Amino acid sequence: MIVDAHLDLAHNVVDLGRDLTLPLSELRQRDTHTDIPVVTLPALREGKVGVCFATLWVDPRRYPEPQSAHTQALRQLEVYLRWEEQGWVRILRSQADLTRHLALWPEDRITALVILIEGAECVREPGEVAFWKAQGVRLIGPAWNRTRYCGGTREPGGLSELGVELLHAMDEQGLALDFSHMDELAFWEALEVFQGPVCATHSNPRALLGGEGLEFSNRHLSDAMIRAIGARGGVIGTVLYGFFLDHTWKRGMERVKLDVVGKHMAHTASLIGWDRVGLGSDFDGGFGLNENPHGLDTPADLQKIAALVPEAFQSGVLGENWLRWLQGIF
């Protein structure tokens, strides 16, 4: 079983108008967007992706106010609930759900979703965390760019007072914290405040992406951040967007070679061990097939990443490391 810790599935449906219940080949024929889609629900099944972390991601450029972000996130949530009703997915809300899914998946291949809020503007105030937990959310990443809660990608800064309250509310509700997109100052402050499970669903090592001082430097994890996540028992999902694998790459260039993915994983593993390394592809998260590494054209191609990992750790990186982490968040 493959576990992919980051897919913006509902965003693709609500904002891009894609029908992800179609076979991938049919969606590609119908799709009118510049970026070629990589993910549909049938493609996830065919690719043996048994669990994915499915986001509620509301574009702050389109929905800058908390109320509009909240409304849009609920529209995205309805997509997941509808799929669940129709039998396309299972939503994991508890340890019992996970256990049942692991028993059923070898026969039915239905993909299970762990619901993740990416960028917490849709949480109108920290007291609303309990509401989102009741809706099935099990992780929150407070940042995308800067939010009311903390600094984020290209917009540095620490936790706000509201951010501290958010983390306390997450602790009280037993939700996990996703560090992806958080600015480093906010990261270190959050480590002091938050006591629950942590991870980075889709983040790569800054050391392999030009180091400090670049526009996107704070999107990536410093070695110290990686070590701290490992020390807290977290897993880090390797993101598969070309520019987040090679900072000199630009759209329109030849696709990044697949072995670059292995270099990022090996760097993270050298700091915290292979048992803390996983996948967080972010496929179709603002990019498409031509922005993926060479050879990663469908979810089934994630299997190719195994060859980049020492044999003893291949099953862990493809899925078992995230499954073990999930055992601790429900």
Short mmCIF file of C-alpha atoms in Angstrom, two decimals:
data_model
loop_
_atom_site.label_atom_id
_atom_site.label_comp_id
_atom_site.label_asym_id
_atom_site.label_seq_id
_atom_site.Cartn_x
_atom_site.Cartn_y
_atom_site.Cartn_z
CA MET A 1 0.00 0.00 0.00
CA ILE A 2 1.17 3.49 -0.91
CA VAL A 3 0.36 6.42 1.37
CA ASP A 4 0.46 9.89 -0.18
CA ALA A 5 0.35 12.55 2.52
CA HIS A 6 -0.73 15.47 0.37
CA LEU A 7 -3.34 15.74 -2.39
CA ASP A 8 -5.56 18.76 -3.10
CA LEU A 9 -8.41 16.61 -4.36
CA ALA A 10 -11.39 18.80 -3.43
CA HIS A 11 -9.65 21.93 -4.76
CA ASN A 12 -9.41 20.22 -8.13
CA VAL A 13 -13.14 19.51 -8.06
CA VAL A 14 -14.48 22.78 -6.64
CA ASP A 15 -12.06 25.30 -8.12
CA LEU A 16 -10.98 23.60 -11.34
CA GLY A 17 -14.21 21.78 -12.16
CA ARG A 18 -12.56 18.40 -12.59
CA ASP A 19 -14.56 15.19 -12.18
CA LEU A 20 -12.13 12.98 -10.27
CA THR A 21 -14.41 9.96 -10.49
CA LEU A 22 -13.42 9.60 -14.17
CA PRO A 23 -10.63 7.37 -15.40
CA LEU A 24 -7.48 9.45 -15.74
CA SER A 25 -7.33 9.03 -19.52
CA GLU A 26 -10.87 10.37 -19.87
CA LEU A 27 -10.24 13.34 -17.59
CA ARG A 28 -7.16 14.24 -19.63
CA GLN A 29 -9.24 14.18 -22.82
CA ARG A 30 -11.88 16.45 -21.32
CA ASP A 31 -9.71 18.80 -19.26
CA THR A 32 -9.19 22.33 -20.54
CA HIS A 33 -6.53 23.48 -18.07
CA THR A 34 -2.90 24.06 -19.05
CA ASP A 35 -1.60 21.70 -16.37
CA ILE A 36 -2.16 18.06 -17.31
CA PRO A 37 -3.94 16.21 -14.47
CA VAL A 38 -2.25 13.27 -12.78
CA VAL A 39 -4.79 12.11 -10.18
CA THR A 40 -8.30 10.70 -10.25
CA LEU A 41 -9.95 8.30 -7.81
CA PRO A 42 -9.75 5.35 -10.24
CA ALA A 43 -6.07 6.17 -10.86
CA LEU A 44 -5.40 6.13 -7.11
CA ARG A 45 -6.99 2.68 -6.88
CA GLU A 46 -5.05 1.40 -9.85
CA GLY A 47 -1.87 2.85 -8.36
CA LYS A 48 -2.40 1.07 -5.03
CA VAL A 49 -2.63 4.34 -3.12
CA GLY A 50 -4.48 3.04 -0.09
CA VAL A 51 -4.43 6.22 2.00
CA CYS A 52 -4.01 9.87 1.12
CA PHE A 53 -4.14 13.03 3.17
CA ALA A 54 -6.82 15.05 1.36
CA THR A 55 -6.75 18.78 1.87
CA LEU A 56 -9.21 21.52 2.50
CA TRP A 57 -7.14 24.21 0.78
CA VAL A 58 -8.76 27.56 0.10
CA ASP A 59 -6.78 29.93 -2.10
CA PRO A 60 -6.25 33.08 0.01
CA ARG A 61 -5.88 35.15 -3.13
CA ARG A 62 -9.48 34.31 -4.08
CA TYR A 63 -10.98 34.02 -0.59
CA PRO A 64 -9.05 36.45 1.66
CA GLU A 65 -11.67 36.80 4.39
CA PRO A 66 -12.15 34.13 7.09
CA GLN A 67 -15.89 33.82 6.38
CA SER A 68 -15.45 33.30 2.65
CA ALA A 69 -12.62 30.85 3.30
CA HIS A 70 -14.83 28.98 5.77
CA THR A 71 -17.67 28.73 3.25
CA GLN A 72 -15.33 27.49 0.53
CA ALA A 73 -13.75 24.90 2.82
CA LEU A 74 -17.20 23.53 3.61
CA ARG A 75 -17.87 23.21 -0.13
CA GLN A 76 -14.68 21.17 -0.42
CA LEU A 77 -15.62 19.04 2.58
CA GLU A 78 -18.92 18.22 0.87
CA VAL A 79 -16.95 16.69 -2.00
CA TYR A 80 -15.31 14.20 0.35
CA LEU A 81 -18.55 13.40 2.14
CA ARG A 82 -20.32 12.83 -1.19
CA TRP A 83 -17.56 10.51 -2.36
CA GLU A 84 -17.84 8.60 0.89
CA GLU A 85 -21.59 8.19 0.44
CA GLN A 86 -21.06 6.98 -3.11
CA GLY A 87 -18.46 4.42 -2.06
CA TRP A 88 -15.51 6.05 -3.79
CA VAL A 89 -13.52 6.63 -0.59
CA ARG A 90 -13.44 5.89 3.11
CA ILE A 91 -12.80 8.79 5.50
CA LEU A 92 -10.59 7.85 8.45
CA ARG A 93 -11.85 9.45 11.65
CA SER A 94 -10.69 6.95 14.29
CA GLN A 95 -8.34 4.11 15.09
CA ALA A 96 -11.20 1.71 14.40
CA ASP A 97 -11.67 3.24 10.94
CA LEU A 98 -7.99 2.74 10.17
CA THR A 99 -7.99 -0.85 11.38
CA ARG A 100 -11.10 -1.64 9.34
CA HIS A 101 -9.65 0.01 6.25
CA LEU A 102 -6.40 -1.95 6.46
CA ALA A 103 -8.45 -5.15 6.62
CA LEU A 104 -10.70 -4.26 3.67
CA TRP A 105 -8.25 -2.57 1.33
CA PRO A 106 -6.47 -5.68 -0.04
CA GLU A 107 -9.82 -6.80 -1.48
CA ASP A 108 -11.62 -3.60 -2.53
CA ARG A 109 -8.71 -1.15 -3.14
CA ILE A 110 -10.83 1.79 -2.00
CA THR A 111 -8.63 4.77 -1.09
CA ALA A 112 -9.05 6.16 2.41
CA LEU A 113 -8.82 9.88 3.13
CA VAL A 114 -7.32 11.63 6.14
CA ILE A 115 -8.71 15.17 6.03
CA LEU A 116 -6.17 17.97 6.41
CA ILE A 117 -6.72 21.73 6.56
CA GLU A 118 -3.91 23.45 4.65
CA GLY A 119 -3.75 27.12 5.56
CA ALA A 120 -6.04 27.75 8.50
CA GLU A 121 -7.86 30.91 7.41
CA CYS A 122 -11.02 28.80 7.09
CA VAL A 123 -10.88 28.31 10.86
CA ARG A 124 -12.60 31.57 11.69
CA GLU A 125 -11.39 31.57 15.29
CA PRO A 126 -9.55 29.00 17.43
CA GLY A 127 -12.70 27.91 19.23
CA GLU A 128 -13.89 26.50 15.90
CA VAL A 129 -11.28 23.71 15.94
CA ALA A 130 -13.80 21.46 17.72
CA PHE A 131 -16.27 22.03 14.88
CA TRP A 132 -13.71 21.01 12.27
CA LYS A 133 -12.77 17.93 14.24
CA ALA A 134 -16.43 16.92 14.30
CA GLN A 135 -16.45 17.30 10.50
CA GLY A 136 -13.62 14.77 10.22
CA VAL A 137 -10.49 16.96 10.11
CA ARG A 138 -7.51 15.26 11.79
CA LEU A 139 -4.59 17.60 10.87
CA ILE A 140 -4.20 21.33 10.50
CA GLY A 141 -1.37 23.18 8.78
CA PRO A 142 -1.76 26.78 10.01
CA ALA A 143 0.16 28.37 7.11
CA TRP A 144 0.22 28.51 3.33
CA ASN A 145 1.46 32.00 2.85
CA ARG A 146 1.15 34.18 5.97
CA THR A 147 -2.17 33.68 7.74
CA ARG A 148 -3.74 35.31 10.79
CA TYR A 149 -2.09 32.51 12.74
CA CYS A 150 1.56 32.56 11.63
CA GLY A 151 4.16 33.38 9.01
CA GLY A 152 4.32 31.21 5.91
CA THR A 153 5.84 30.73 2.48
CA ARG A 154 7.56 33.91 1.24
CA GLU A 155 5.91 35.83 4.09
CA PRO A 156 8.01 35.20 7.21
CA GLY A 157 7.00 35.69 10.81
CA GLY A 158 6.27 33.89 14.01
CA LEU A 159 3.09 32.79 15.70
CA SER A 160 0.48 35.44 16.39
CA GLU A 161 -1.46 35.44 19.64
CA LEU A 162 -4.29 33.87 17.69
CA GLY A 163 -1.84 31.24 16.45
CA VAL A 164 -0.92 30.28 19.99
CA GLU A 165 -4.62 29.93 20.78
CA LEU A 166 -5.11 27.79 17.68
CA LEU A 167 -2.36 25.39 18.74
CA HIS A 168 -3.79 25.12 22.24
CA ALA A 169 -7.20 24.33 20.74
CA MET A 170 -5.65 21.68 18.49
CA ASP A 171 -3.98 20.12 21.52
CA GLU A 172 -7.28 20.06 23.39
CA GLN A 173 -9.02 18.38 20.46
CA GLY A 174 -6.21 15.93 19.75
CA LEU A 175 -5.46 17.14 16.23
CA ALA A 176 -2.03 16.83 14.60
CA LEU A 177 0.09 19.75 13.36
CA ASP A 178 1.42 19.92 9.80
CA PHE A 179 4.52 22.13 9.63
CA SER A 180 4.59 22.40 5.81
CA HIS A 181 4.55 26.04 4.66
CA MET A 182 5.24 27.41 8.17
CA ASP A 183 8.00 29.97 8.43
CA GLU A 184 10.96 28.80 10.51
CA LEU A 185 10.35 31.29 13.31
CA ALA A 186 6.75 30.09 13.62
CA PHE A 187 8.00 26.50 13.51
CA TRP A 188 10.26 26.89 16.55
CA GLU A 189 7.63 28.78 18.48
CA ALA A 190 5.04 26.12 17.64
CA LEU A 191 7.33 23.35 18.88
CA GLU A 192 7.36 25.05 22.27
CA VAL A 193 3.59 25.58 22.40
CA PHE A 194 2.17 22.44 20.79
CA GLN A 195 2.38 19.09 22.54
CA GLY A 196 0.58 16.79 20.09
CA PRO A 197 1.66 14.79 17.02
CA VAL A 198 3.62 16.66 14.34
CA CYS A 199 4.65 16.06 10.74
CA ALA A 200 5.46 17.85 7.51
CA THR A 201 3.17 16.40 4.88
CA HIS A 202 4.97 17.82 1.84
CA SER A 203 8.34 19.46 2.46
CA ASN A 204 11.89 19.02 1.20
CA PRO A 205 15.34 19.86 2.64
CA ARG A 206 16.41 23.47 2.22
CA ALA A 207 20.03 22.33 2.06
CA LEU A 208 19.41 20.87 -1.41
CA LEU A 209 17.45 23.88 -2.65
CA GLY A 210 19.97 26.71 -2.57
CA GLY A 211 20.08 27.19 1.19
CA GLU A 212 19.17 30.55 2.71
CA GLY A 213 18.32 33.84 1.11
CA LEU A 214 16.19 32.78 -1.87
CA GLU A 215 12.57 33.74 -2.44
CA PHE A 216 11.26 30.30 -1.50
CA SER A 217 13.88 29.36 1.10
CA ASN A 218 11.39 29.42 3.95
CA ARG A 219 9.09 27.00 2.10
CA HIS A 220 11.70 24.29 2.76
CA LEU A 221 12.98 22.68 5.95
CA SER A 222 16.36 23.51 7.44
CA ASP A 223 18.38 20.58 8.74
CA ALA A 224 17.62 21.72 12.28
CA MET A 225 13.88 21.68 11.55
CA ILE A 226 14.15 18.19 10.07
CA ARG A 227 15.96 16.92 13.16
CA ALA A 228 13.36 18.52 15.43
CA ILE A 229 10.48 16.87 13.56
CA GLY A 230 12.23 13.53 13.83
CA ALA A 231 12.85 14.02 17.53
CA ARG A 232 9.12 14.55 18.03
CA GLY A 233 8.28 11.34 16.19
CA GLY A 234 7.14 13.06 13.02
CA VAL A 235 7.29 11.89 9.43
CA ILE A 236 8.28 14.13 6.51
CA GLY A 237 6.63 13.66 3.13
CA THR A 238 8.80 14.37 0.11
CA VAL A 239 7.01 16.78 -2.25
CA LEU A 240 7.35 16.02 -5.96
CA TYR A 241 7.03 19.42 -7.64
CA GLY A 242 10.01 20.05 -9.91
CA PHE A 243 10.86 23.48 -8.48
CA PHE A 244 10.84 22.04 -4.94
CA LEU A 245 13.31 19.37 -6.03
CA ASP A 246 15.65 21.62 -8.04
CA HIS A 247 15.54 25.35 -7.34
CA THR A 248 17.09 26.11 -10.74
CA TRP A 249 14.23 24.38 -12.58
CA LYS A 250 11.48 26.42 -14.24
CA ARG A 251 8.24 25.56 -16.00
CA GLY A 252 8.84 24.64 -19.61
CA MET A 253 12.24 23.07 -18.91
CA GLU A 254 12.91 19.35 -19.24
CA ARG A 255 11.43 17.50 -16.31
CA VAL A 256 13.60 16.90 -13.25
CA LYS A 257 15.25 13.49 -13.23
CA LEU A 258 13.63 10.95 -10.93
CA ASP A 259 16.86 10.25 -9.03
CA VAL A 260 16.70 13.79 -7.58
CA VAL A 261 13.77 12.57 -5.48
CA GLY A 262 16.06 9.93 -4.01
CA LYS A 263 18.66 12.54 -3.09
CA HIS A 264 16.10 14.53 -1.11
CA MET A 265 14.89 11.43 0.68
CA ALA A 266 18.43 10.32 1.46
CA HIS A 267 19.28 13.73 2.91
CA THR A 268 16.26 13.66 5.21
CA ALA A 269 17.01 10.05 6.17
CA SER A 270 20.62 10.95 6.99
CA LEU A 271 19.28 13.32 9.65
CA ILE A 272 16.36 11.37 11.16
CA GLY A 273 16.39 7.86 9.66
CA TRP A 274 14.51 6.20 6.84
CA ASP A 275 11.63 5.35 9.19
CA ARG A 276 10.72 9.06 9.24
CA VAL A 277 10.63 9.53 5.44
CA GLY A 278 7.48 9.25 3.34
CA LEU A 279 5.65 10.61 0.31
CA GLY A 280 3.68 13.84 0.06
CA SER A 281 3.44 14.25 -3.68
CA ASP A 282 1.15 17.30 -3.94
CA PHE A 283 0.24 16.01 -7.42
CA ASP A 284 -2.11 18.47 -9.17
CA GLY A 285 -1.51 21.00 -6.40
CA GLY A 286 -1.03 23.97 -8.71
CA PHE A 287 1.02 22.00 -11.23
CA GLY A 288 0.60 18.99 -13.49
CA LEU A 289 2.31 16.14 -15.26
CA ASN A 290 4.99 18.24 -16.97
CA GLU A 291 6.04 19.72 -13.63
CA ASN A 292 6.51 16.28 -12.03
CA PRO A 293 9.83 14.45 -12.12
CA HIS A 294 10.45 12.37 -15.24
CA GLY A 295 8.51 9.12 -15.13
CA LEU A 296 5.91 10.16 -12.57
CA ASP A 297 2.88 10.40 -14.85
CA THR A 298 0.24 8.64 -12.76
CA PRO A 299 -0.18 7.58 -9.11
CA ALA A 300 0.96 4.07 -10.09
CA ASP A 301 4.36 5.54 -10.94
CA LEU A 302 4.97 6.29 -7.27
CA GLN A 303 6.08 2.65 -7.07
CA LYS A 304 9.19 3.68 -9.03
CA ILE A 305 10.42 5.64 -6.01
CA ALA A 306 11.08 2.35 -4.20
CA ALA A 307 14.13 1.81 -6.40
CA LEU A 308 15.64 5.03 -5.01
CA VAL A 309 15.48 3.76 -1.42
CA PRO A 310 17.57 1.05 0.30
CA GLU A 311 15.67 -2.22 -0.01
CA ALA A 312 15.09 -2.65 3.71
CA PHE A 313 13.24 0.69 3.87
CA GLN A 314 11.25 0.66 0.63
CA SER A 315 7.90 -0.42 2.06
CA GLY A 316 8.30 2.06 4.90
CA VAL A 317 8.90 5.03 2.62
CA LEU A 318 6.08 4.07 0.25
CA GLY A 319 3.52 3.81 3.03
CA GLU A 320 4.28 2.00 6.26
CA ASN A 321 6.00 4.96 7.91
CA TRP A 322 2.91 7.12 7.47
CA LEU A 323 0.63 4.27 8.60
CA ARG A 324 2.64 3.91 11.77
CA TRP A 325 2.43 7.67 12.36
CA LEU A 326 -1.32 7.59 11.82
CA GLN A 327 -1.69 5.00 14.56
CA GLY A 328 -0.66 7.76 16.96
CA ILE A 329 -3.00 10.55 15.87
CA PHE A 330 -6.44 8.95 16.29
#
